[in-house]
XYZ file of C-alpha atoms in Angstrom:
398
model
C 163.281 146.461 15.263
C 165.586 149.035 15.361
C 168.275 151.001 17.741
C 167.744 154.380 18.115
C 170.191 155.476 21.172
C 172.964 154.764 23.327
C 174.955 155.330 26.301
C 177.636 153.660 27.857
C 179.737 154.058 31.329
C 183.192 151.876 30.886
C 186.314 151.906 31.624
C 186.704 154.505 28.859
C 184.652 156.902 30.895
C 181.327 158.291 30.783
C 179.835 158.311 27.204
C 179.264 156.214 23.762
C 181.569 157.934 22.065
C 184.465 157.480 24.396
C 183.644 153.897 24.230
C 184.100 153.715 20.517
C 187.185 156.195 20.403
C 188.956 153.877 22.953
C 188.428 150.648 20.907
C 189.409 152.412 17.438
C 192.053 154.006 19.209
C 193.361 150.142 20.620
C 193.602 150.909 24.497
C 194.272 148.319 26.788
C 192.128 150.260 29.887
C 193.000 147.167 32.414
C 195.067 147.924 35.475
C 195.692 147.678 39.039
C 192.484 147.900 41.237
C 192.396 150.912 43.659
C 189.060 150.748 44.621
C 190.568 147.564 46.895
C 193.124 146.489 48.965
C 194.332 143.866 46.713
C 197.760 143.277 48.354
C 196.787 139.531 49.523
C 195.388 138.447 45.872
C 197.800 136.934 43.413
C 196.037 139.155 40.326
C 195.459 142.990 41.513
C 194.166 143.746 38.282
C 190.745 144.681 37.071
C 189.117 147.635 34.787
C 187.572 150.255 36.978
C 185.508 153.563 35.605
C 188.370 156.313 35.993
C 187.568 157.819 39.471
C 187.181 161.483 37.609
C 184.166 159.855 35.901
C 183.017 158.210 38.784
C 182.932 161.930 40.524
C 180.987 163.318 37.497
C 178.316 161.336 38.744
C 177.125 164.036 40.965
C 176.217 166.059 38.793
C 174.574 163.832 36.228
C 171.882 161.830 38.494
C 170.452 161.734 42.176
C 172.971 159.694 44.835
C 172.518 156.300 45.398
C 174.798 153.723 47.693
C 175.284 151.727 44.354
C 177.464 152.807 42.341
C 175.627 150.351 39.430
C 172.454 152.289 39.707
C 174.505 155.438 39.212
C 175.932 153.670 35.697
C 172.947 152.677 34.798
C 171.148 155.751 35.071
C 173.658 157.619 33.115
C 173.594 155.361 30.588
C 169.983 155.118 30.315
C 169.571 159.450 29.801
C 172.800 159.403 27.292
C 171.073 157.090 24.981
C 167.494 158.287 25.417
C 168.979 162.164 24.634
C 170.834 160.446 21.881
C 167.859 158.717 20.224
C 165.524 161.754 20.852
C 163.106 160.447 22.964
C 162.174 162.821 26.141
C 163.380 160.961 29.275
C 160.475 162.668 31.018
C 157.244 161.875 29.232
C 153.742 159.985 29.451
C 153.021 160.373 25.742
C 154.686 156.837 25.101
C 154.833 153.512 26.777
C 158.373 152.612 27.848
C 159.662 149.955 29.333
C 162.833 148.710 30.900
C 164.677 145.753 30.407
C 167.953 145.544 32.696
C 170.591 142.380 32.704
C 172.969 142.152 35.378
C 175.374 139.863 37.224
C 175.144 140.645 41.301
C 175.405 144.042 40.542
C 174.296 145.598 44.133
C 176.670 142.986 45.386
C 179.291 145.408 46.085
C 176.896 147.173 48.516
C 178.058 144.567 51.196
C 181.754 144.756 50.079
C 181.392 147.833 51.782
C 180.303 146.117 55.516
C 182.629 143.695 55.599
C 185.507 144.171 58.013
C 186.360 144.071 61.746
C 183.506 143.430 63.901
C 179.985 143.110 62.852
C 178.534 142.860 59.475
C 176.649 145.983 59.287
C 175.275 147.159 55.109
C 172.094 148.144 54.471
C 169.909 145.547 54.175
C 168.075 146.921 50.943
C 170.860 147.870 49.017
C 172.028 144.001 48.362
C 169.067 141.515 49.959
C 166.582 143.593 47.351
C 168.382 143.590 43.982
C 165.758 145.553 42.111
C 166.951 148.552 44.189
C 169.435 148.554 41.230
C 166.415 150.554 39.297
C 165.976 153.309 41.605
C 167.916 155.917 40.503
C 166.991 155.077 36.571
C 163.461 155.384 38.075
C 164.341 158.925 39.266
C 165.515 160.325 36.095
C 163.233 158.351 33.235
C 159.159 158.335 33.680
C 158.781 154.739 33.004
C 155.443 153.847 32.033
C 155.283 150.415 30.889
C 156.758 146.781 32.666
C 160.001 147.240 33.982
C 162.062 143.473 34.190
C 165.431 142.725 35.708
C 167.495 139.580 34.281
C 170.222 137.661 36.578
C 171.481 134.885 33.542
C 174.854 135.416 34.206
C 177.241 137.579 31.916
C 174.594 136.958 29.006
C 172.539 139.703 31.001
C 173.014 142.341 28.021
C 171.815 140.353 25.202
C 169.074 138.670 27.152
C 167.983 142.490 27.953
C 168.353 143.189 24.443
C 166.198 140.165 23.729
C 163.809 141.068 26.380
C 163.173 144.205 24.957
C 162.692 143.259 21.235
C 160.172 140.640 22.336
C 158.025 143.475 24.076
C 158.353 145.629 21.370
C 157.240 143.256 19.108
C 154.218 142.100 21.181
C 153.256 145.938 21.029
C 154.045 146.263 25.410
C 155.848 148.983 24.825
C 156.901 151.761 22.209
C 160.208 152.073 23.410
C 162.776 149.389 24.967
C 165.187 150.741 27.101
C 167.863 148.025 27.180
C 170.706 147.552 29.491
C 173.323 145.618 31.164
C 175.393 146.985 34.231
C 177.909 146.152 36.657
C 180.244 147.184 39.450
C 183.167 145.926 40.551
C 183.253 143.748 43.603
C 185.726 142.264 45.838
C 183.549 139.221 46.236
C 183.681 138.860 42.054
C 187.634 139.476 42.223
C 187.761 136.904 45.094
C 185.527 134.586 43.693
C 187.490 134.309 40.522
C 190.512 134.236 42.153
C 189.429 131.048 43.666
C 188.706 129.836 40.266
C 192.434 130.445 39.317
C 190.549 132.293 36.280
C 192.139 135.815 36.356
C 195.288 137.064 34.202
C 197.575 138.867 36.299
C 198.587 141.478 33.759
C 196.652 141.015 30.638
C 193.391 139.496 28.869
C 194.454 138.040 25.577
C 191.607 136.258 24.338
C 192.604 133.869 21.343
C 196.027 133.702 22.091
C 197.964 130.481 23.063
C 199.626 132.280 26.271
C 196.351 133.118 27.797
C 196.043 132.975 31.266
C 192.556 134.522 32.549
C 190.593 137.341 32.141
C 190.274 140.624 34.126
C 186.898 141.863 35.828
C 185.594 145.264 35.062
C 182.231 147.764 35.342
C 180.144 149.751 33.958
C 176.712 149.935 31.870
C 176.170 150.195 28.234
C 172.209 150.758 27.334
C 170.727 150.651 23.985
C 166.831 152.322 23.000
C 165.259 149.741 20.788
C 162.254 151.542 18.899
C 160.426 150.571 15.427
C 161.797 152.000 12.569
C 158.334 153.371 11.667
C 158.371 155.151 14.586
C 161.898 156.792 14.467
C 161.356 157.369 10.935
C 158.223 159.364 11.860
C 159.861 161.475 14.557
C 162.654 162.414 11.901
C 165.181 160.217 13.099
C 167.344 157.514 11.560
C 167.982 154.048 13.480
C 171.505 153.133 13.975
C 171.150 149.769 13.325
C 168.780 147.119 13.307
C 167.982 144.509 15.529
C 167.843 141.602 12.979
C 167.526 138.412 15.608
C 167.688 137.199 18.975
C 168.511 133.516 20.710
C 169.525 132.123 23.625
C 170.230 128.475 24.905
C 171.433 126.789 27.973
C 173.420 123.571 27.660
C 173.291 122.794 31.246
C 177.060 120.836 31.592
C 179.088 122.696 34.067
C 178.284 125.525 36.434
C 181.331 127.576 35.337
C 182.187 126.230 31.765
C 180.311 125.275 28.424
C 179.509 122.381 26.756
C 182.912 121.400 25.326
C 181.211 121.482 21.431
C 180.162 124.771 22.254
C 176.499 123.121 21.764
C 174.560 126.052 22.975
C 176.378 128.600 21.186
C 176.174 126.720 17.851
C 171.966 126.378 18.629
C 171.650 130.193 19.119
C 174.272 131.119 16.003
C 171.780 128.403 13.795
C 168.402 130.590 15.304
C 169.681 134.132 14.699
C 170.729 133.109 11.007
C 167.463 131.239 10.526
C 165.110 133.696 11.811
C 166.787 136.622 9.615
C 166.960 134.759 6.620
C 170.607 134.986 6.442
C 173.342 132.361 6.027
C 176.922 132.262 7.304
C 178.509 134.227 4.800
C 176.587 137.459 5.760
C 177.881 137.725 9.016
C 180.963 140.096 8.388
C 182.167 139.979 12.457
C 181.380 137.847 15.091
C 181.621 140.123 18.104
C 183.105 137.443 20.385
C 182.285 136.735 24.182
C 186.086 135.798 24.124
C 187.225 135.741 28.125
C 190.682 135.055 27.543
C 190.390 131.749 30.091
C 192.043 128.591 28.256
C 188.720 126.524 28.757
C 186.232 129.256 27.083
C 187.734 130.917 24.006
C 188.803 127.177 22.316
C 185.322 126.121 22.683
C 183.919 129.200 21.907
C 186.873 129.382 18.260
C 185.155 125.498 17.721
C 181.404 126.313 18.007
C 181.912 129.759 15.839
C 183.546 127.678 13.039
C 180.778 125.298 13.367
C 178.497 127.082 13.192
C 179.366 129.611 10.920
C 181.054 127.230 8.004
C 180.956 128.768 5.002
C 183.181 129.778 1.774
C 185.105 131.963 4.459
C 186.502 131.487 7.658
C 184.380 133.708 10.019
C 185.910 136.574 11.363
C 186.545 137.061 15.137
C 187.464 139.326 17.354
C 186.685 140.152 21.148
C 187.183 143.555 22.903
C 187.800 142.169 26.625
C 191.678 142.288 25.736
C 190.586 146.243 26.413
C 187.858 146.685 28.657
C 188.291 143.426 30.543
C 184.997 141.514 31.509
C 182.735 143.755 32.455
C 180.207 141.069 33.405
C 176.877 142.150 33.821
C 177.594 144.619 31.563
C 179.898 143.561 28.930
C 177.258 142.328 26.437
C 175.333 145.398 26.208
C 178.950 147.500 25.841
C 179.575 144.685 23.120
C 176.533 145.520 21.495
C 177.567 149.548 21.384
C 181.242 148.497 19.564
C 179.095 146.257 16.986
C 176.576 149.577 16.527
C 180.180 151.461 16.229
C 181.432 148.809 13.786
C 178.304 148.714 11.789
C 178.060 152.683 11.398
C 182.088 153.271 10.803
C 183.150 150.050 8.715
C 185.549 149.386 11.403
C 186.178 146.080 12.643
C 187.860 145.991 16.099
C 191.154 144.053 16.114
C 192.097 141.657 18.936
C 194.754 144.284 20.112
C 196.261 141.873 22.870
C 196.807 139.195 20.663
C 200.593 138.085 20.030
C 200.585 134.601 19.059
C 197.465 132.983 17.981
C 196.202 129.313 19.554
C 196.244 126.725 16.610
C 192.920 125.300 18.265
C 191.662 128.596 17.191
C 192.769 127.783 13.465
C 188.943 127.641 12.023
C 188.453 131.311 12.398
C 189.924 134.310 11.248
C 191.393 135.864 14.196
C 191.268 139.987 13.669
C 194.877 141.284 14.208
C 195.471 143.617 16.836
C 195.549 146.916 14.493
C 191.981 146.131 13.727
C 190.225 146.165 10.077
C 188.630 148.903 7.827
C 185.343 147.212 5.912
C 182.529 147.163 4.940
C 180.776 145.655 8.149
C 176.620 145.137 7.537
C 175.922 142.330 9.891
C 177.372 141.124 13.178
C 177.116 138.375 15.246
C 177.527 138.999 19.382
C 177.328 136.602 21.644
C 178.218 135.900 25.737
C 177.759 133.264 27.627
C 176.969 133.117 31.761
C 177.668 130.796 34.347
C 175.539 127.558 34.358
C 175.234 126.730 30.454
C 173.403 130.163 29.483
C 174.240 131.308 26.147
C 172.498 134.735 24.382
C 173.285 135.637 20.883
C 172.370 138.484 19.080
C 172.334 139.774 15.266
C 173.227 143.193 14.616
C 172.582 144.545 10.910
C 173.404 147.892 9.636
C 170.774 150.812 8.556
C 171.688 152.613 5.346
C 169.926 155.761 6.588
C 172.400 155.723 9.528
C 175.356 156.222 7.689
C 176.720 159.539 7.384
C 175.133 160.495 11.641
């Protein structure tokens, strides 16, 4: 199984690239919200698509009163142009695969106020609505699933997708994991005394929270036979897929990481590989004080080797984009695979000693070979999805 496209809408801006150029370029894209009056909310922060991108939307895909359907369109034709497959076709049976955390949500944001509640009803009581516009833009032709398992909604898409692939549903995946920022999600987590109010430093022994953000990142998963037919060369490959729920707490893991550590042990069995051939675990790394020590303990578990394995998580940048941050964590590992870069923790200062069994990434970020990585996320109410990324030699040099 291989990736043949992507796209991405972040905080970055519209586009894949832009994605990749802001994590090798180390820019912290968090910030005060302006999308919301945030003067009564202790933490103002949050990591919004620049309002210039937002505005390109116009002219990219139909309107819709989501601005999530709008990312997730956009995302869908940049990586379908980018893997060469015709967004408007019959000749092929494709399917779409979608995770996503409340993601028309924000659609009743927009009705609350003084006097009645008044939103329409469709646009948050019927969250497959979210596929409208993508439906606009891309003949889909084969099953077309939407996943709610929390902020593991990109890998479990990603998984989703493989699986049908596999089974021979579909010739080509279209994979995808979206969100939009919401002042219920920046309320809601306020009331969980879980956000930073300047900065996400996952790792680090001054953490204080993390920082919600948006966007979409979508991946095309195809065979390799098939992209190799058309002339194309996959990106990477799609080596293995798990996912787990331990069940403990409605907002926090296991404390010994338990589901984490099961996925970890079923990507590595299922590819035949061992710990040592994991060259960067893409970490789900929040930045809370509760998640990234469990999350440091499980890795080590799981991952014990003749090295300590090395981690680093890009939410110190983009924030937690939710919904969407797996899939965009998916695009940096593709980006990390194809450049031999390995993203740094760049909001990192002083390292937590109860993250001592890994090897934290320092901020500035490494240049190596990178040929498999390991990217996980985990979602409210135990869920855990992990997937392994492996690098394509007839990528290198795209």
């Amino acid at each position: 199984m291989a990736i043949s496209g992507v796209g991405a809408v972040s905080g970055a801006g519209l586009g894949a690239d832009a994605l990749w150029t802001a994590v090798t370029e180390r820019r912290v894209l968090t910030g005060p919200v302006t999308r919301f009056d945030m003067s009564r909310y202790p933490a103002r922060c949050g990591a919004e698509v620049p309002a210039g991108a937002v505005a390109d939307l116009d002219a990219m895909v139909p309107g819709h009163e989501s601005l999530a359907a709008r990312f997730l369109a956009v995302g869908a034709l940049e990586a379908l142009r980018h893997a060469g497959v015709p967004e408007q076709s019959r000749a092929h049976r494709l399917g779409v695969f979608v995770g996503t955390v409340m993601a028309t949500r924000p659609v009743l944001d927009r009705g609350i106020g003084a006097g009645r509640l008044t939103v329409p009803w469709r646009g948050w009581a019927r969250p497959d609505t979210l596929l409208d516009t993508l439906r606009e833009v891309v003949t889909v032709t084969g099953p077309t699933v939407l996943l709610a398992p929390g902020c593991a909604a990109g890998n479990s898409a990603i998984a989703a997708g493989a699986r049908a692939i596999a089974a021979g549903e579909v010739d080509v995946a279209v994979c995808g994991g979206v969100s939009e920022l919401s002042l219920e999600i920046l309320a809601m987590f306020t009331s969980l005394r879980a956000l930073a109010v300047d900065t996400v430093r996952p790792f680090d022994v001054n953490r204080r929270g993390t920082i919600p953000g948006e966007g979409a990142g979508v991946l095309v998963l195809e065979s390799v036979d098939r992209i190799v037919a058309r002339g194309g060369r996959p990106l990477a490959q799609v080596l293995a897929c798990a996912a787990a729920a331990d069940a403990h707490n409605p907002t926090q893991p296991h404390p010994d990481g338990n589901g984490l550590v099961s996925t970890i042990a079923g990507c590595l069995d299922r590819a035949g590989l061992t710990s040592d051939d994991v060259d960067w675990v893409c970490a789900h790394g929040t930045g809370t004080p509760a998640s990234d020590g469990i999350e440091a303990r499980a890795v080590a578990k799981a991952l014990a080797g003749r090295r300590r394995p090395v981690v680093s998580s890009v939410k110190g940048q983009f924030g937690h984009a939710e919904g969407a941050a797996a899939a965009l964590e998916a695009i940096v590992a593709v980006g990390a695979l194809t450049d031999g870069v390995v993203p740094g923790n760049v909001t990192l200062i002083e390292p937590d000693p109860a993250c001592g069994g890994i090897d934290l990434v320092e901020p500035a970020g490494r240049r190596a070979p990178v040929r498999v990585v390991l990217s996980q996320a985990f979602g409210f109410g135990g869920g855990v999805s992990t997937v392994l990324l492996g690098r394509d030699d007839r990528a290198v040099g795209r």
